[in-house]
Tab-separated table of C-alpha atoms in Angstrom:
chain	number	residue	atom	x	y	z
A	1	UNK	CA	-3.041	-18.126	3.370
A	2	UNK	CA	-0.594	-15.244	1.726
A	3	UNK	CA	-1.204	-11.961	3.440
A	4	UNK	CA	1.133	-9.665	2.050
A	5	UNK	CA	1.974	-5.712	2.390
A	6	UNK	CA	3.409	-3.730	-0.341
A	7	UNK	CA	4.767	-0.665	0.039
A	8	UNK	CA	7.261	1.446	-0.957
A	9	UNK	CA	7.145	5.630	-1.873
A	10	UNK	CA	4.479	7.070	-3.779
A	11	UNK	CA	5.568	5.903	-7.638
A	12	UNK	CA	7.119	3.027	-6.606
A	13	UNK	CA	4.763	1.013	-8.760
A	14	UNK	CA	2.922	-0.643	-5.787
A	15	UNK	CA	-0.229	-0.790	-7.756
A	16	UNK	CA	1.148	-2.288	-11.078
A	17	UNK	CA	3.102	-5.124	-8.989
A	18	UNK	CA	0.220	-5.666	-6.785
A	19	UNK	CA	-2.319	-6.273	-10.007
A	20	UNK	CA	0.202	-8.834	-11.196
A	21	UNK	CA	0.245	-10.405	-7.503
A	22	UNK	CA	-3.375	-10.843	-7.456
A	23	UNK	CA	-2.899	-12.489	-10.759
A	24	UNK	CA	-0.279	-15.196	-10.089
A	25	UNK	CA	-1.205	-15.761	-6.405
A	26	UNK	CA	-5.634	-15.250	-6.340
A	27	UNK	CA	-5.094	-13.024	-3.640
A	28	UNK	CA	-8.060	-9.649	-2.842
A	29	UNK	CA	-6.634	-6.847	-3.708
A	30	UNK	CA	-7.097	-4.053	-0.993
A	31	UNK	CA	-5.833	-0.632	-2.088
A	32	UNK	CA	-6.469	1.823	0.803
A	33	UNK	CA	-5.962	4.540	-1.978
A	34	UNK	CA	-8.518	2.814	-4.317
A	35	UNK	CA	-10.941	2.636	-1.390
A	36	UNK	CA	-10.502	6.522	-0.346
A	37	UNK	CA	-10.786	7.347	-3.909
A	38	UNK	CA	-14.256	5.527	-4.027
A	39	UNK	CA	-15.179	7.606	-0.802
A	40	UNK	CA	-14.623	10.574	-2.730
A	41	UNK	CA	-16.068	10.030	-6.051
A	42	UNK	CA	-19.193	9.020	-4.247
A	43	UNK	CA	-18.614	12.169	-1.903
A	44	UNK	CA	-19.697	10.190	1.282
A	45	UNK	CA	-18.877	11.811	4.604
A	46	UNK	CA	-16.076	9.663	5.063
A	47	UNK	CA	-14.941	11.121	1.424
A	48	UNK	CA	-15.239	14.629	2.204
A	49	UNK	CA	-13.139	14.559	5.358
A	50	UNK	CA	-10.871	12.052	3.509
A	51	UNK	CA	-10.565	14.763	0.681
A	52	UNK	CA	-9.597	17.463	2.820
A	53	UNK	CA	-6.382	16.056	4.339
A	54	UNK	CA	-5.176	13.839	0.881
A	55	UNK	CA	-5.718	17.333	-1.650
A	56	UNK	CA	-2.920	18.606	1.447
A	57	UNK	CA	-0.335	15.829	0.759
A	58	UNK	CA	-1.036	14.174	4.242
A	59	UNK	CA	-1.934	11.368	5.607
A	60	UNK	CA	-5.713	10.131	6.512
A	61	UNK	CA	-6.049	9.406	10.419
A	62	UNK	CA	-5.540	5.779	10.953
A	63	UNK	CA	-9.041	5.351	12.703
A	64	UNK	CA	-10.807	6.723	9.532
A	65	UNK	CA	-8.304	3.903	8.105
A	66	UNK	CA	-9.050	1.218	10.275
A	67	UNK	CA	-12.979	1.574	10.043
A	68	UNK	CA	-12.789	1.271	6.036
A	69	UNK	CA	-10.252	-1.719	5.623
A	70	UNK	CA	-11.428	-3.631	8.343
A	71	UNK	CA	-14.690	-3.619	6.927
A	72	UNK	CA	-13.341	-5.130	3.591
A	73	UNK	CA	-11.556	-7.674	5.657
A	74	UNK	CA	-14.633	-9.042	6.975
A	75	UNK	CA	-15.980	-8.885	3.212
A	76	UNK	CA	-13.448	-11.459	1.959
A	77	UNK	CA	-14.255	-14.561	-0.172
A	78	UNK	CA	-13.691	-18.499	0.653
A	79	UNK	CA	-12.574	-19.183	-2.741
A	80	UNK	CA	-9.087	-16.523	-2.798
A	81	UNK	CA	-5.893	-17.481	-1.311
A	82	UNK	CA	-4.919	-14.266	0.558
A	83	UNK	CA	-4.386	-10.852	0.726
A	84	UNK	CA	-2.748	-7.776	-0.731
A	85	UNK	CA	-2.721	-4.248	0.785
A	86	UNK	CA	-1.114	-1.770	-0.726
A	87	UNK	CA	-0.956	1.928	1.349
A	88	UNK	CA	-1.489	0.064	4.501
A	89	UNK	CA	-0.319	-0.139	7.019
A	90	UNK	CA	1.712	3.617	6.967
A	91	UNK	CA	2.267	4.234	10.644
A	92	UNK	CA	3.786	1.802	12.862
A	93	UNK	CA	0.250	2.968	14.869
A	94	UNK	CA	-1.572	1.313	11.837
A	95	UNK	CA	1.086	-1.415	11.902
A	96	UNK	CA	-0.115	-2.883	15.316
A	97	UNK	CA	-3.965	-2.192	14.948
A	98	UNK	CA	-3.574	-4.459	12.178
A	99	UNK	CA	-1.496	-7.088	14.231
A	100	UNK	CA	-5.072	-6.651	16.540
A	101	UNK	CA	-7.662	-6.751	13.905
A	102	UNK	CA	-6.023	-9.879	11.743
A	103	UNK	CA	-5.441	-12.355	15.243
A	104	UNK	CA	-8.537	-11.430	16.138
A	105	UNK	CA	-9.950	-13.104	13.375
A	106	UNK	CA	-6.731	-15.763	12.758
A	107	UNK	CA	-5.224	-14.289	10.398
A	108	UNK	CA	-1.448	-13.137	10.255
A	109	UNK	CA	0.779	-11.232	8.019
A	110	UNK	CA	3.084	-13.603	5.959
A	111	UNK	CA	5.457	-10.809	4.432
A	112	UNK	CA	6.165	-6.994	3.956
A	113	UNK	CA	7.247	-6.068	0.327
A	114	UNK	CA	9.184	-3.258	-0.146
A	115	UNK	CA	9.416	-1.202	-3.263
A	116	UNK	CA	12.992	1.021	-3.432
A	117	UNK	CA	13.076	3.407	-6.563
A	118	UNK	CA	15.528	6.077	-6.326
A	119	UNK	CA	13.817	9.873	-5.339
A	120	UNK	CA	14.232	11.271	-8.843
A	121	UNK	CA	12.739	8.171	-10.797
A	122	UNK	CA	9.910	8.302	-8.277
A	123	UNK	CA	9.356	12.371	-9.457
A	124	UNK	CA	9.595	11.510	-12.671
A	125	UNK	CA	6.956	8.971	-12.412
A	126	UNK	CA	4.829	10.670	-10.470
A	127	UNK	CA	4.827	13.841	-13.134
A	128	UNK	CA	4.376	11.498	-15.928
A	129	UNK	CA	1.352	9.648	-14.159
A	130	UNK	CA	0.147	13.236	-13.034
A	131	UNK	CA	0.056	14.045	-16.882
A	132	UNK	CA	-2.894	11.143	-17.915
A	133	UNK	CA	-4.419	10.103	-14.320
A	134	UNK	CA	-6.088	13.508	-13.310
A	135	UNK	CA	-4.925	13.202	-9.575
A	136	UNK	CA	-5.035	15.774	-8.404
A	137	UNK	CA	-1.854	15.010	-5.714
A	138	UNK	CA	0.392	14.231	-8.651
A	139	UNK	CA	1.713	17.750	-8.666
A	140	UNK	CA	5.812	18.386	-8.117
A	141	UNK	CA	4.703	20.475	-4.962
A	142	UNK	CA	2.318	17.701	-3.608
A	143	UNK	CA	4.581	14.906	-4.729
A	144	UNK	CA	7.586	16.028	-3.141
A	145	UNK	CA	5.273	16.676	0.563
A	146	UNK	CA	4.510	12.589	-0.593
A	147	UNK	CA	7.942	11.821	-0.713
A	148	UNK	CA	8.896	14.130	2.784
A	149	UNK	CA	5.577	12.451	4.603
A	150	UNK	CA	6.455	8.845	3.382
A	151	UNK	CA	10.373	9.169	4.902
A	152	UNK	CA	9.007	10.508	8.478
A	153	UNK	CA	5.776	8.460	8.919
A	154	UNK	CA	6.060	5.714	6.603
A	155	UNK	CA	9.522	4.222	6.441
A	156	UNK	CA	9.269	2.574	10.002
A	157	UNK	CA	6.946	0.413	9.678
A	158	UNK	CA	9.667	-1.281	7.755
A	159	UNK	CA	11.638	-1.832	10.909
A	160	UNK	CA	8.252	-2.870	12.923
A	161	UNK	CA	8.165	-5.813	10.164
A	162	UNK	CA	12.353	-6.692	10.228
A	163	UNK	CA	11.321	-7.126	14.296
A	164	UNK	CA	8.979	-9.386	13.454
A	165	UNK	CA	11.101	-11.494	10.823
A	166	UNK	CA	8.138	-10.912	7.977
A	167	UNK	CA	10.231	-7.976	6.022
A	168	UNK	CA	11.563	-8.327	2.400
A	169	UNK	CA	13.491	-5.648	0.592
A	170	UNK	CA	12.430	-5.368	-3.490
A	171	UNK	CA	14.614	-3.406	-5.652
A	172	UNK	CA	12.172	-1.585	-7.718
A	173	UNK	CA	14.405	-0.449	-10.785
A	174	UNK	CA	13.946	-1.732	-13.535
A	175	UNK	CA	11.277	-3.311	-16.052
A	176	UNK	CA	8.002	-3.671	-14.777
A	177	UNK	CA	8.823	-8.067	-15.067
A	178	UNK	CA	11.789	-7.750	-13.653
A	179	UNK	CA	10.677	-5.854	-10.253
A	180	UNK	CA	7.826	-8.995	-10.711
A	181	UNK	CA	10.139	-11.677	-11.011
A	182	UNK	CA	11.849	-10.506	-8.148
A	183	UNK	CA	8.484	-10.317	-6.089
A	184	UNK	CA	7.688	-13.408	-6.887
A	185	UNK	CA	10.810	-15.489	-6.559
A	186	UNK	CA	10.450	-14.415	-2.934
A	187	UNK	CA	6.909	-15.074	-2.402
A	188	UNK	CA	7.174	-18.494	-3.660
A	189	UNK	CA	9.560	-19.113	-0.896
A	190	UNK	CA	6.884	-18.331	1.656
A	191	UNK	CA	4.513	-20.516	0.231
């Protein structure tokens, strides 16, 4: 089984590498951000709280978290290889409830991926992105509270993963096949 993180700052193209992961390596693709948005657009409770704190640049309270991914967790399939999440885990908080909730059901972490794009290519994505995806956090205001959150909250769960020997650093410049060749020269290693 591949269980994999990816993360990096917002823009760092986490989604486009992780749609190419799920394509090489049959992995489920769980998107914390794709699963909010869902909560919204159908305006369930869970939604409507979500909403409130995401339309503010910060970050959803891991429990609220927690609840939602684990319960895709215990929807996966027999037939896939593994997992991707991608804005998850974002605290080292979130970092050890997952630890909990995967042994608990045998399942480990094989590797963190992380994204580096330098800050101004990341605003410059962002604003771009902002300009055809209708989010309504791609603003320079709410982008650069993104950025500010990410750095405090964010950035050490990459040392949580470097403790446990499971961390890999992806330079994220560059063509979209490049960053993926890179990805995937070290995944095949963990195979």
């Amino acid at each position: 089984m591949l269980n994999i993180i990816i993360c990096g700052a917002p823009g760092c193209g986490k989604g486009t590498q992780s749609d190419l992961i799920v394509g090489k390596y049959n992995l489920k693709h769980l998107s914390t951000g794709d699963l909010l948005r869902k909560e919204i657009a159908e305006k369930s409770e869970l939604g409507i709280t979500a909403e409130s704190y995401i339309s503010k640049g910060n970050l959803v309270p891991d429990e609220m978290i927690i609840n939602i991914l684990s319960k895709n967790i215990e929807a996966f399939d027999n037939d896939i290889n593994g997992m991707i999440l991608d804005g998850f885990p974002r605290t080292v908080a979130q970092a050890e409830a997952l630890q909990t909730m995967l042994s608990n059901s045998g399942k480990e972490i094989s590797t963190l991926l992380d994204l580096s794009v330098e800050k101004d290519e990341l605003i410059d994505r962002l604003l771009k992105r902002g300009q055809t995806s209708g989010r309504s956090d791609d603003n320079l205001e709410t982008i650069q509270k993104r950025l500010e959150v990410y750095e405090l909250q964010t950035a050490p769960v990459s040392d949580f993963y470097k403790k446990l020997g499971k961390y890999a650093a992806v330079d994220g410049m560059g063509s979209v096949e490049e960053i993926f060749g890179r990805i995937a020269s070290i995944l095949d290693s963990k195979k």
